[in-house]
mmCIF file of C-alpha atoms in Angstrom:
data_model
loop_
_atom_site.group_PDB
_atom_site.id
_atom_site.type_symbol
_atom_site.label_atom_id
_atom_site.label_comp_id
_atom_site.label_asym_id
_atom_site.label_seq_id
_atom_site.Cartn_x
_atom_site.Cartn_y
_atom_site.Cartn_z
ATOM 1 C CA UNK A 26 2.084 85.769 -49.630
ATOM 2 C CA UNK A 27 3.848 83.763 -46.794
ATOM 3 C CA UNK A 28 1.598 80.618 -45.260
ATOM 4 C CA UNK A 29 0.399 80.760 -41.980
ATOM 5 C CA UNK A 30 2.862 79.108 -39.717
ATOM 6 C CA UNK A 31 0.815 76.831 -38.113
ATOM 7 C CA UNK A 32 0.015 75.680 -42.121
ATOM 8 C CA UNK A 33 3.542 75.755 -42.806
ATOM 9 C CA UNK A 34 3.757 73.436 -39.676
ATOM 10 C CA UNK A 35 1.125 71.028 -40.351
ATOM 11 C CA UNK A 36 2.279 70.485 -44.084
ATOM 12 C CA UNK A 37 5.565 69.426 -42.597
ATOM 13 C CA UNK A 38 4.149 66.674 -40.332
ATOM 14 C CA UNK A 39 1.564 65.473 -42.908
ATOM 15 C CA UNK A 40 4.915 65.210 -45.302
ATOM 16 C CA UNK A 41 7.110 63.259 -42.557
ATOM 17 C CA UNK A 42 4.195 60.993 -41.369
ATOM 18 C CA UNK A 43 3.218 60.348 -45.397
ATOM 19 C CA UNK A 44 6.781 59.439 -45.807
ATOM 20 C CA UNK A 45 6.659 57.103 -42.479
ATOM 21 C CA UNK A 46 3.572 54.874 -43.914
ATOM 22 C CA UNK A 47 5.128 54.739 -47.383
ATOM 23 C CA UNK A 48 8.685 53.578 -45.914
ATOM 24 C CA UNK A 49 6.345 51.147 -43.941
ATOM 25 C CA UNK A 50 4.606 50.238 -46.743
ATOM 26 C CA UNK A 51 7.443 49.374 -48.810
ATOM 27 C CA UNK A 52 9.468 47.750 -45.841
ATOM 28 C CA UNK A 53 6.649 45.678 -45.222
ATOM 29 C CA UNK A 54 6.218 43.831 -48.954
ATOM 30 C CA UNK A 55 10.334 44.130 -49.853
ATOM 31 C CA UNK A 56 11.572 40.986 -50.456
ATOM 32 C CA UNK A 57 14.787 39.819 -48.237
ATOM 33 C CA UNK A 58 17.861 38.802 -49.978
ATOM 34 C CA UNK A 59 19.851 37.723 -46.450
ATOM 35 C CA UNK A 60 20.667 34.148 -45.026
ATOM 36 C CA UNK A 61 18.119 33.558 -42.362
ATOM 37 C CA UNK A 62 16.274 36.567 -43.255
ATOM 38 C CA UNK A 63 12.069 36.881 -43.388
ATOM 39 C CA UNK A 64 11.754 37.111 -46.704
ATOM 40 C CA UNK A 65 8.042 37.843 -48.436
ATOM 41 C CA UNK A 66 5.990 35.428 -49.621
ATOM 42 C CA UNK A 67 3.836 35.934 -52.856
ATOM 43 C CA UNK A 68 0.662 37.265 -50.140
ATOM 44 C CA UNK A 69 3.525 39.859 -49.150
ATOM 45 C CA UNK A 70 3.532 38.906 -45.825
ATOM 46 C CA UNK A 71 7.241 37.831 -43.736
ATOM 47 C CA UNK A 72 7.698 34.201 -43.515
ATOM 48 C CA UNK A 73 10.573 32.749 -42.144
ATOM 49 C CA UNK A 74 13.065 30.498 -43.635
ATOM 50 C CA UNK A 75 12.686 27.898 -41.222
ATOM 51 C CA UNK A 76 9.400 27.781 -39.513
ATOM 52 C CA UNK A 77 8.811 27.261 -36.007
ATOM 53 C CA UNK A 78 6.485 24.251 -36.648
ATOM 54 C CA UNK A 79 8.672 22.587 -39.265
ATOM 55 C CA UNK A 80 10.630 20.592 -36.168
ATOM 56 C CA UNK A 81 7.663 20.123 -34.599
ATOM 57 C CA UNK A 82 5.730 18.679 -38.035
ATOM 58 C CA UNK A 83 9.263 16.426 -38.453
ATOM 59 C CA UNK A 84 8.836 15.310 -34.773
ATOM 60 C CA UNK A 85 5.359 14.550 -35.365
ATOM 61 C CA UNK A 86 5.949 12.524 -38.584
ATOM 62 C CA UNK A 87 8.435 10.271 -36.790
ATOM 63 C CA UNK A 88 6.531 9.289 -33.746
ATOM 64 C CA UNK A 89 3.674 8.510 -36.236
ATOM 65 C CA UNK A 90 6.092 6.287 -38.227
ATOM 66 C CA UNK A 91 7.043 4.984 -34.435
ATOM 67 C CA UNK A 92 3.267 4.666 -33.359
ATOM 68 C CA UNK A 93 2.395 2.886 -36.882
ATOM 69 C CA UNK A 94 5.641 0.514 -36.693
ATOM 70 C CA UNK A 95 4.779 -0.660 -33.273
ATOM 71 C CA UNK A 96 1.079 -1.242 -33.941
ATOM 72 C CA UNK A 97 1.735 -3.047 -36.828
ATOM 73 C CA UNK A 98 -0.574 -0.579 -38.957
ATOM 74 C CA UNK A 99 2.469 1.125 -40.998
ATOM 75 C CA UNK A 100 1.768 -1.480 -43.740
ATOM 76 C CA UNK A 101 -1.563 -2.973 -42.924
ATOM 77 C CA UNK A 102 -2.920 -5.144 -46.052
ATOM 78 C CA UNK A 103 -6.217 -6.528 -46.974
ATOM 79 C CA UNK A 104 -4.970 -10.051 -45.908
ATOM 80 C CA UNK A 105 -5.703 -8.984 -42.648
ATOM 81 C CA UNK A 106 -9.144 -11.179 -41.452
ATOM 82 C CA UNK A 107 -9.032 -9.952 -37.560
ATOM 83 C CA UNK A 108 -8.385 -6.326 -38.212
ATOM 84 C CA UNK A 109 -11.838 -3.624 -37.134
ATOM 85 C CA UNK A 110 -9.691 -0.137 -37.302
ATOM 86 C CA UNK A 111 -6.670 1.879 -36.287
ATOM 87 C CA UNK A 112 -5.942 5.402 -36.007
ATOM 88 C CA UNK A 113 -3.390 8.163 -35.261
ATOM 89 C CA UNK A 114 -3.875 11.611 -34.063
ATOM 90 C CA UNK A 115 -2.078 14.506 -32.064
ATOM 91 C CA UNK A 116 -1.568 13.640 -28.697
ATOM 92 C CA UNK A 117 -3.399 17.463 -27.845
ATOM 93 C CA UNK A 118 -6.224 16.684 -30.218
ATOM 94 C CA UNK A 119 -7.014 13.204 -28.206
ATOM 95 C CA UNK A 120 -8.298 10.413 -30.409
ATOM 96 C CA UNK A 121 -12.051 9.614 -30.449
ATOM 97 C CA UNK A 122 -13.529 5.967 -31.982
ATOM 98 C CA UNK A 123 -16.279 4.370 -31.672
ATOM 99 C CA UNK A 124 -15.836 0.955 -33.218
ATOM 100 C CA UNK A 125 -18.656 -1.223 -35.005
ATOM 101 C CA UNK A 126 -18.448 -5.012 -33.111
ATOM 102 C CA UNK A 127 -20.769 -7.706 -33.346
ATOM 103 C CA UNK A 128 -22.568 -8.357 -30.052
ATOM 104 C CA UNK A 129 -21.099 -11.025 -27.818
ATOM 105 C CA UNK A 130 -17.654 -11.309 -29.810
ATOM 106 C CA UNK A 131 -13.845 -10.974 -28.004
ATOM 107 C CA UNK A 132 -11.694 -8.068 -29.340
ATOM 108 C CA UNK A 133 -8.129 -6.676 -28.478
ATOM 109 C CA UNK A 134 -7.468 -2.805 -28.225
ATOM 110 C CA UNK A 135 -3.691 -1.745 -27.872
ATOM 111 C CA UNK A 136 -3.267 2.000 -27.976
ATOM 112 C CA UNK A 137 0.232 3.658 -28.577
ATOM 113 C CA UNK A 138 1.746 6.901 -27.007
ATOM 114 C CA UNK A 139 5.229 8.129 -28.139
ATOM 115 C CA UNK A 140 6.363 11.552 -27.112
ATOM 116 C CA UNK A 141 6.581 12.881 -23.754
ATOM 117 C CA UNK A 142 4.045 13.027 -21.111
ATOM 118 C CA UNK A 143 1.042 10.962 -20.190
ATOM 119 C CA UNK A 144 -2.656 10.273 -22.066
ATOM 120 C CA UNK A 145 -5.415 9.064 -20.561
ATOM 121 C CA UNK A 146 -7.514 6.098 -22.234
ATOM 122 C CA UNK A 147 -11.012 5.286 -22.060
ATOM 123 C CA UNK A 148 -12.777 2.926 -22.870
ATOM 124 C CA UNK A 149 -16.544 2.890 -22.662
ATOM 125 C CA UNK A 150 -17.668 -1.001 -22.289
ATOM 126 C CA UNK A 151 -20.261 -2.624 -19.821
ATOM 127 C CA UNK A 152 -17.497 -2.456 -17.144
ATOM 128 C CA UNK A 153 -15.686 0.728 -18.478
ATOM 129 C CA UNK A 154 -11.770 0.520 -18.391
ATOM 130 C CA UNK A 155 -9.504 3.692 -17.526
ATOM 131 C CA UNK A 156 -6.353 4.129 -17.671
ATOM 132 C CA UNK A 157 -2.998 6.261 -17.564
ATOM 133 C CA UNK A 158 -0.450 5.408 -20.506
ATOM 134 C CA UNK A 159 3.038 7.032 -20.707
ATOM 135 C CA UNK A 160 3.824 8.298 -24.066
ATOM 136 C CA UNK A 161 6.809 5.997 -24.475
ATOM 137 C CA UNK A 162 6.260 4.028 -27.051
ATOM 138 C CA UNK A 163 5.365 0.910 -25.094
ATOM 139 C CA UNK A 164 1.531 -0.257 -26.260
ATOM 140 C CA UNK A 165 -0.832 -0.488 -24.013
ATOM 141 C CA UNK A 166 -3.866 -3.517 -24.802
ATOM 142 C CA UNK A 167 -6.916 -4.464 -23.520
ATOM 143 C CA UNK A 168 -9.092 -7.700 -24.182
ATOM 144 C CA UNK A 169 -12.441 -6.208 -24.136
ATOM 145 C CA UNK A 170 -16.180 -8.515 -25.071
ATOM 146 C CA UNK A 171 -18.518 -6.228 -26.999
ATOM 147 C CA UNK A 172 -21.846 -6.144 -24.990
ATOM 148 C CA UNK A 173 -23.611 -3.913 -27.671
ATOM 149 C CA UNK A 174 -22.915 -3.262 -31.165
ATOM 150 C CA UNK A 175 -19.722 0.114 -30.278
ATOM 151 C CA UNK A 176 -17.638 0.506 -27.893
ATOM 152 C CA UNK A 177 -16.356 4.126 -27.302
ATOM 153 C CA UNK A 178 -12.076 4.801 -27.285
ATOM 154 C CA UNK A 179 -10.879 7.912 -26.032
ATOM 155 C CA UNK A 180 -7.645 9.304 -25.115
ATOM 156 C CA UNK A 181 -6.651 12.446 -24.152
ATOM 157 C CA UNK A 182 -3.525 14.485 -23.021
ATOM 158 C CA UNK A 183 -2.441 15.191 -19.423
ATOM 159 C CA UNK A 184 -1.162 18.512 -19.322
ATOM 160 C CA UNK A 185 2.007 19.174 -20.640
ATOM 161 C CA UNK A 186 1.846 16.185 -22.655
ATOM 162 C CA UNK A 187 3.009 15.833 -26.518
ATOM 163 C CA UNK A 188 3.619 13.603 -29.577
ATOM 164 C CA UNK A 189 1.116 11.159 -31.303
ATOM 165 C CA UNK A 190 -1.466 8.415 -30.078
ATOM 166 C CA UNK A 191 -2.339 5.473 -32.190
ATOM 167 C CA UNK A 192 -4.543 2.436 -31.726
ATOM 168 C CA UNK A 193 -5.547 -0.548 -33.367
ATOM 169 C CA UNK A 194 -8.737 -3.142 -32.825
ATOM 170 C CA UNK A 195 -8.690 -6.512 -33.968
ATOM 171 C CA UNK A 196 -10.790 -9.359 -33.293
ATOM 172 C CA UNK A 197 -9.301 -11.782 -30.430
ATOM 173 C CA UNK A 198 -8.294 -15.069 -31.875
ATOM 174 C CA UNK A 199 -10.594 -17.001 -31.032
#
C-alpha cells in the first residue's frame, strides 16, 4: 500500500525541517578552531576572542590610574591626618557622596575628569556651587565651610561624554 501523497509530502518537510534544527543545534554549541573565530564557551554560547568591552575596560583602567595619580589617592596611606574620602566611578554612572564634616570646619574638594566630554559637578552647601568640568585630566577644587554635618557631591555626564570621575576631600589646612 502506497502513502497518501500529501503524507508522503509532509514526512518530507518534517524530515528537512528536523534536519534544519539539528544542524542548528549542533552549529550553535560546536566549538571554533579558527583565528578570530567565536568560539563556545563552557555555557555553549559564541563569545568572541576579543570582546568589544575589553578596550573599553583597558581605557577605563588607565584613566582611573590617571584620575588616582592626579588626585594623589593612587597610594593614599594612613599617615594621611587631613584626608575625609575619595572616589572613582564611570563618568555615565555619575559619582554620588555625601561626606561626614564637622560643623563650622574649612574643607577642599578637587574632582577629576579624564576622558572626553564634559561632567557636571554639584555641590550641595549653604551657597550651592555648580559647575562644568572638561574631562581632561585637569582637577577641578573648591574650598567649601561645612554649615551642617554633609555636604552632597554630584557629578554627572553631559551627553556624549566618557571616561572616569574621581574626587578627593580633605580638610583645609588650617
Amino acid at each position: 500500500m502506497t502513502p497518501h501523497p500529501l503524507l508522503a509530502r509532509r514526512g518530507s518537510v518534517l524530515g528537512c525541517v528536523s534536519a534544519a534544527v539539528l544542524s542548528l543545534a549542533v552549529g550553535c554549541t560546536s566549538v571554533s578552531d579558527g583565528p578570530g573565530l567565536p568560539s563556545a564557551s563552557s555555557s555553549g554560547r559564541a563569545t568572541s576572542p576579543e570582546s568589544p568591552s575589553a578596550p573599553r575596560a583597558d581605557a577605563e583602567k588607565r584613566l582611573g590610574r590617571q584620575v588616582r595619580e592626579t588626585l594623589g589617592t593612587a597610594d593614599l596611606g594612613a599617615n594621611e591626618p587631613r584626608f575625609v574620602e575619595a572616589g572613582l566611578e564611570r563618568v555615565g554612572d555619575g559619582s554620588h557622596s555625601e561626606p561626614e564634616l564637622n560643623r563650622g570646619s574649612s574643607y577642599e574638594v578637587a574632582v577629576v575628569c579624564a576622558g572626553s566630554g564634559r561632567i557636571t559637578l554639584s555641590i550641595a552647601l549653604k551657597s550651592p556651587v555648580r559647575r562644568t568640568v572638561s574631562c581632561d585630566g585637569v582637577p577641578f577644587s573648591q574650598e567649601l565651610a561645612a554649615s551642617s554635618g554633609k555636604v552632597r557631591i554630584d557629578t554627572a555626564a553631559l551627553p556624549g561624554a566618557t571616561g572616569m570621575v574621581g574626587w578627593r576631600v580633605d580638610r583645609a589646612e588650617g
